Amino acid sequence: MKTIRLRKGRERSVLKGHPWVFSGAVEGGEAAAGELVEVCDSKGEKIALGWYSPASQIRVRIVPDAPIADLIAEAVGRRAAFYADDAVTAIRLVNAENDLIPGVVADCYAGHVVCQFTSAGADARKEEIADALMKFAPFCQGVSERCDVDSRAKEGLATEPAFRVLRGAEPPELVEIAENGVKFLVDVRRGHKTGFYLDQRDARATVGRLANGADVLNCFCYSGGFGLFARACGAASVTQVDISADALALAKKNEALQHYCGTAMEYVEADVFQFLRKCRDEGRKFDFIVLDPPKFAATKGQLMKAARGYKDINLLAMKLLKPYGTLASFSCSGAMDAEFFRTVLAEAAEDAHRPFQIVAHTHAGADHPVRLSFPEGEYLKGVVLRSIT
Ligand code: SAH
């Protein structure tokens, strides 16, 4: 096995359990894309195993000394409680580094497993991974792959074809899933991520519980998630806003899947930044606003610009709330930690001249575990704020 030697002192983060070795930490050694390598400290002492990525800034990703099929079986096994829960038919089976399988995401939509392989090591092992998922994932009908993800380009991996079946059944055009009493259609070929924002499941339930009787504005609605939970929980009205016509078309199809209820539904194709200003100018107000924007900061370098974006929409939303209104605000920018996000919200509240109290914090669910030694794994945070005037 080839050896990658680290610079003096750079073994520390590996020994603490961080799964990434950056190119700047490497003193010497080379290997092929995806090859299993030994990682040594500057004295030549072996400290870990890893997958080599010659084209990436993340040069080595640490892996356990175990067959990949065993790691998949263990990750799937840790989700047993989800399989026992009939109310949820879509879950994340493998959460990459957090499940000790770097660069492998596997989401299961009612038996159709959709993977993303975003490290050279993961890509090189995808046939074995697909076999293991077919074998160990309960109810698995087939395994497919999405390649159209930016992080593959950074690893020097092909981003086409966007979608292909690796094993078993071809999934239908739209896969129907259930999430805590609400049904969704998932476009596994063209939808965002692997088709659905599974990471917001717990947050959608929290928003639903708080939205009874409310006039709800759901910004960045995608396929309707938060808005359909608010509707299911008895919201008076729901306005779903997204810039994508395709997302709104799917949101409408998703509404049609639900039981009849009296909630008034409105769909608006608009840029949220502009729509919030339009509501302000028209004096339109809401009891409950959800802000779940896409990632504003991909890197630490974009953090300050991102902070201005978050502050802008949160300030506008705070001003659009009726008395005692609620704002559920999210950030999926990994570069912005939870504390900084709260600071941004506090600054927005100050400028809005409204006092708020935090009524809930939300996180990705237990099928998206975060490894304690890998802070980068915790990208998603949510804060639910209630105006106390
Ligand atoms: N809340 C959703 C996920 C939101 S993903 C859920 O629970 O499923 C972010 C969404 O924001 C995407 O659908 C994208 O089309 C939309 N979007 C991105 N920029 C936007 C903008 N400036 N204005 C409105 N929508 C935008």
XYZ file of C-alpha atoms and ligand atoms in Angstrom:
415
model
C 0.000 0.000 0.000
C 1.316 3.473 -0.836
C 2.160 5.882 1.945
C 1.231 9.556 2.304
C 3.452 11.359 4.788
C 2.167 14.394 6.680
C 4.083 17.506 7.651
C 5.169 17.801 11.263
C 2.241 18.572 13.572
C -0.374 17.970 10.866
C -1.189 14.505 12.211
C -2.983 16.133 15.145
C -6.351 16.708 13.482
C -6.328 13.160 12.080
C -5.639 11.743 15.539
C -8.550 13.817 16.886
C -10.860 12.138 14.394
C -11.168 14.778 11.679
C -11.718 12.922 8.404
C -9.932 15.305 5.980
C -6.257 15.772 5.127
C -5.741 18.932 3.070
C -3.096 19.135 0.339
C -1.083 21.622 2.424
C -0.671 19.046 5.193
C 0.976 16.503 2.891
C 4.780 16.321 2.892
C 5.155 13.566 0.329
C 3.734 10.514 -1.374
C 1.333 9.993 -4.230
C -1.268 7.509 -5.345
C -3.938 7.024 -7.978
C -7.415 8.588 -7.745
C -9.409 6.760 -5.114
C -6.578 4.440 -4.047
C -6.461 3.204 -0.442
C -3.339 4.664 1.190
C -1.568 4.608 4.527
C -1.312 7.980 6.239
C 1.869 8.467 8.278
C 3.080 11.216 10.581
C 6.313 13.067 9.816
C 8.336 10.345 11.524
C 6.872 7.691 9.251
C 4.578 6.182 11.889
C 1.300 4.878 10.456
C -1.684 6.724 11.932
C -4.631 5.980 9.635
C -5.941 4.708 6.308
C -7.478 6.949 3.693
C -8.743 7.346 0.134
C -6.483 9.432 -2.078
C -7.869 12.311 -4.214
C -5.102 13.746 -6.444
C -7.308 16.487 -7.940
C -8.867 17.765 -4.723
C -7.798 20.195 -2.022
C -8.965 17.473 0.340
C -6.119 15.164 -0.649
C -6.930 12.215 1.632
C -10.172 11.196 3.309
C -9.704 9.011 6.356
C -11.552 5.676 6.339
C -11.832 2.856 8.884
C -9.890 -0.357 8.307
C -13.009 -2.297 7.274
C -14.637 -3.595 4.081
C -16.926 -1.007 2.483
C -19.854 -3.453 2.553
C -19.550 -3.671 6.352
C -19.567 0.111 6.667
C -22.723 0.309 4.532
C -24.395 -2.446 6.558
C -23.616 -0.604 9.780
C -24.864 2.765 8.485
C -28.120 1.169 7.303
C -28.437 -0.717 10.590
C -28.213 2.518 12.549
C -31.456 3.623 10.788
C -33.499 0.686 12.110
C -35.794 2.963 14.099
C -36.770 4.775 10.892
C -37.699 1.537 9.164
C -39.954 0.708 12.088
C -41.775 4.024 11.566
C -44.446 3.698 8.859
C -45.084 7.449 8.872
C -41.727 8.142 7.213
C -40.883 6.381 3.919
C -37.910 8.509 2.837
C -34.685 8.627 4.812
C -30.964 9.163 4.434
C -29.189 5.813 4.718
C -25.607 7.016 4.467
C -24.458 10.474 5.540
C -20.943 10.510 4.138
C -18.074 11.351 6.540
C -20.517 11.334 9.466
C -21.154 7.638 8.813
C -17.436 6.993 8.178
C -17.948 6.647 4.400
C -16.416 9.828 2.922
C -18.241 11.332 -0.025
C -21.075 8.800 -0.063
C -24.630 10.003 0.322
C -27.458 7.490 -0.092
C -31.066 8.567 0.236
C -33.920 6.061 0.112
C -37.255 7.174 -1.375
C -39.853 4.451 -0.794
C -37.346 1.745 -1.704
C -35.567 3.670 -4.486
C -32.061 4.477 -3.280
C -30.346 7.485 -4.877
C -26.627 8.033 -4.257
C -24.107 10.790 -4.742
C -20.413 9.877 -4.858
C -18.429 13.043 -4.244
C -14.939 11.748 -3.456
C -12.578 9.880 -5.805
C -12.491 7.005 -3.300
C -16.276 6.790 -3.188
C -16.539 6.948 -6.975
C -14.008 4.148 -7.395
C -16.050 1.899 -5.084
C -19.562 2.655 -6.287
C -20.244 -0.801 -7.721
C -19.456 -2.427 -4.371
C -21.463 0.247 -2.556
C -24.473 -0.330 -4.828
C -24.264 -4.105 -4.206
C -24.093 -3.538 -0.454
C -27.111 -1.193 -0.533
C -29.118 -3.752 -2.546
C -28.202 -6.364 0.056
C -28.606 -4.429 3.293
C -31.118 -1.596 2.748
C -34.569 -2.883 3.737
C -37.193 -2.814 0.929
C -34.531 -1.675 -1.573
C -35.826 -2.012 -5.141
C -32.925 -0.377 -6.920
C -29.915 1.880 -6.567
C -29.201 4.834 -8.821
C -26.687 7.645 -8.967
C -26.829 11.439 -9.420
C -23.631 12.867 -10.943
C -24.732 16.476 -11.476
C -23.260 17.791 -8.235
C -20.634 20.560 -8.047
C -18.438 18.764 -5.551
C -17.764 16.023 -8.143
C -16.185 18.584 -10.457
C -13.856 19.667 -7.625
C -12.721 16.056 -7.306
C -12.117 15.787 -11.044
C -15.071 13.399 -11.450
C -17.506 13.369 -14.400
C -20.781 15.245 -13.877
C -22.558 13.418 -16.719
C -24.772 11.568 -17.160
C -26.780 13.458 -14.562
C -28.629 10.281 -13.545
C -28.212 6.590 -14.063
C -29.425 3.336 -12.582
C -26.669 1.218 -11.023
C -28.709 -1.779 -9.816
C -32.276 -3.076 -9.829
C -35.422 -1.243 -10.785
C -35.640 2.020 -12.718
C -37.458 4.483 -10.426
C -40.712 6.043 -11.676
C -40.637 9.615 -13.062
C -41.890 10.797 -9.683
C -41.504 8.662 -6.568
C -44.243 9.101 -3.959
C -43.059 9.301 -0.366
C -44.776 9.950 2.965
C -43.411 12.175 5.691
C -45.347 12.308 8.949
C -48.758 12.363 7.315
C -47.879 14.516 4.303
C -47.233 13.010 0.868
C -44.664 14.257 -1.618
C -43.642 13.418 -5.165
C -39.878 13.315 -5.575
C -38.134 13.902 -8.897
C -35.039 11.780 -8.338
C -33.657 12.573 -11.824
C -33.885 16.365 -11.912
C -34.803 17.475 -8.385
C -32.398 19.271 -6.057
C -29.835 17.167 -4.188
C -31.072 13.580 -4.621
C -34.610 14.923 -5.124
C -35.834 16.157 -1.745
C -34.613 18.088 1.316
C -34.776 15.170 3.722
C -32.637 17.158 6.157
C -35.560 19.495 6.954
C -37.987 16.743 8.058
C -37.934 17.650 11.761
C -38.114 21.375 10.994
C -41.172 20.846 8.764
C -42.904 19.035 11.638
C -42.002 21.854 14.050
C -43.348 24.508 11.667
C -46.556 22.540 11.141
C -47.225 22.325 14.882
C -46.905 26.096 15.248
C -48.845 27.147 12.143
C -52.416 26.255 13.125
C -54.789 29.043 12.128
C -51.975 31.187 10.709
C -51.593 33.109 7.473
C -48.299 31.559 6.345
C -45.686 32.823 3.899
C -43.338 30.010 2.835
C -40.305 31.544 1.110
C -38.001 29.357 -1.009
C -40.709 26.683 -0.963
C -39.180 24.199 -3.481
C -41.728 21.341 -3.750
C -43.941 22.857 -1.089
C -42.560 21.212 2.082
C -43.097 23.672 4.915
C -46.266 25.064 3.340
C -47.867 21.641 3.020
C -47.097 20.877 6.668
C -48.664 24.190 7.679
C -51.706 23.323 5.549
C -51.964 19.834 7.070
C -51.871 21.380 10.538
C -54.704 23.812 9.845
C -53.113 27.033 8.597
C -55.690 29.578 7.407
C -53.728 30.369 4.245
C -50.370 29.479 2.715
C -48.439 31.515 0.148
C -45.671 29.444 -1.466
C -42.884 31.446 -3.141
C -40.032 30.131 -5.273
C -38.028 31.440 -8.218
C -38.282 28.120 -10.038
C -41.391 27.386 -12.130
C -40.536 23.661 -12.046
C -40.395 23.678 -8.247
C -43.797 25.406 -8.047
C -45.340 22.981 -10.555
C -44.223 20.098 -8.334
C -45.462 21.911 -5.214
C -48.926 22.148 -6.826
C -48.879 18.440 -7.712
C -47.935 17.731 -4.114
C -50.865 19.779 -2.821
C -53.194 17.694 -4.988
C -51.991 14.516 -3.206
C -53.190 15.650 0.214
C -56.559 15.320 1.878
C -59.030 18.112 1.258
C -58.808 20.955 3.731
C -59.951 24.530 3.870
C -56.545 26.234 3.739
C -56.338 28.860 0.978
C -53.260 28.116 -1.164
C -51.406 30.627 -3.354
C -48.319 30.011 -5.514
C -45.998 32.835 -6.510
C -43.082 32.576 -8.936
C -40.758 35.330 -7.728
C -37.377 36.256 -6.330
C -37.905 36.262 -2.561
C -35.767 39.405 -2.097
C -38.132 41.262 -4.440
C -41.320 39.596 -3.210
C -40.667 40.580 0.418
C -40.148 44.200 -0.663
C -43.364 44.076 -2.682
C -45.285 42.838 0.378
C -43.734 45.648 2.425
C -44.775 48.249 -0.160
C -48.307 46.831 -0.320
C -48.602 46.614 3.478
C -49.242 42.865 3.311
C -48.645 41.009 6.618
C -48.393 37.400 7.778
C -48.705 35.468 11.043
C -45.962 33.021 10.149
C -43.031 33.318 7.755
C -40.613 30.566 6.729
C -37.243 31.484 5.214
C -35.338 28.448 3.924
C -32.951 29.912 1.343
C -30.307 28.047 -0.648
C -26.711 28.141 0.582
C -25.542 31.790 0.462
C -21.946 31.020 1.543
C -20.129 28.081 -0.034
C -16.790 29.118 1.520
C -15.545 31.153 4.489
C -14.529 33.845 1.963
C -18.181 34.406 1.030
C -19.290 34.644 4.638
C -19.650 38.415 4.981
C -21.588 38.784 1.732
C -23.769 35.860 2.796
C -24.390 37.485 6.189
C -25.724 40.584 4.423
C -28.081 38.392 2.376
C -29.384 36.603 5.469
C -29.809 39.858 7.335
C -31.659 41.449 4.412
C -34.338 38.768 4.080
C -34.728 38.272 7.831
C -35.111 41.987 8.469
C -37.727 42.273 5.718
C -39.580 39.218 7.033
C -39.549 40.471 10.632
C -41.206 43.673 9.495
C -43.904 41.727 7.631
C -45.014 39.828 10.723
C -48.328 40.629 12.350
C -48.250 41.201 16.124
C -47.020 38.064 17.935
C -46.061 36.567 14.597
C -43.530 33.755 14.120
C -40.482 33.516 11.889
C -38.815 30.173 11.131
C -35.432 30.991 9.689
C -32.859 28.557 8.323
C -29.298 28.554 7.065
C -27.689 25.639 5.264
C -24.381 27.449 4.750
C -21.752 25.261 6.404
C -19.358 28.216 6.516
C -21.771 30.076 8.827
C -21.939 28.484 12.265
C -25.013 28.511 14.494
C -23.683 31.275 16.719
C -22.970 33.603 13.817
C -26.403 32.893 12.346
C -28.013 33.896 15.640
C -25.958 37.086 15.666
C -27.261 37.938 12.203
C -30.842 37.312 13.361
C -30.264 39.481 16.450
C -28.992 42.340 14.267
C -31.998 42.030 11.979
C -34.361 42.123 14.980
C -32.623 45.206 16.295
C -33.059 46.993 12.967
C -36.675 45.818 12.757
C -37.268 47.344 16.228
C -39.060 44.220 17.388
C -38.339 41.974 20.377
C -38.238 38.263 19.620
C -37.937 35.136 21.701
C -36.492 31.844 20.496
C -39.161 29.154 20.696
C -37.262 26.348 18.950
C -33.950 25.386 17.420
C -34.088 22.873 14.608
C -31.487 20.542 13.154
C -31.294 17.838 10.546
C -32.876 14.618 11.798
C -31.252 11.532 13.283
C -30.791 10.027 9.804
C -28.358 12.927 9.168
C -26.059 12.387 12.149
C -23.119 14.749 12.604
C -19.793 13.308 13.652
C -18.616 15.083 16.802
C -15.081 15.418 15.447
C -16.316 16.876 12.123
C -17.883 20.322 12.616
C -18.236 20.690 8.830
C -20.923 18.010 9.026
C -23.265 20.392 10.838
C -24.306 22.712 8.013
C -28.032 23.084 8.687
C -29.471 25.155 11.494
C -32.868 26.644 12.152
C -34.226 29.135 14.648
C -37.915 29.721 15.297
C -38.538 33.220 16.617
C -41.735 34.660 18.017
C -42.352 38.357 18.170
C -43.464 39.344 21.650
C -45.131 42.539 20.489
N -37.874 24.524 2.047
C -37.672 23.585 0.982
C -36.248 23.599 0.430
C -35.759 24.937 -0.079
S -34.423 24.816 -1.166
C -38.120 22.202 1.439
O -38.436 22.003 2.623
O -38.158 21.296 0.619
C -34.220 26.433 -1.761
C -35.187 26.857 -2.838
O -34.948 28.248 -3.081
C -35.070 26.199 -4.191
O -36.323 25.645 -4.534
C -34.729 27.333 -5.182
O -35.417 27.230 -6.425
C -35.211 28.535 -4.447
N -34.547 29.823 -4.708
C -33.228 30.079 -4.855
N -33.003 31.400 -4.953
C -34.210 32.016 -4.873
C -34.642 33.367 -4.889
N -33.769 34.371 -4.987
N -35.948 33.623 -4.745
C -36.843 32.608 -4.618
N -36.488 31.303 -4.590
C -35.193 31.007 -4.713
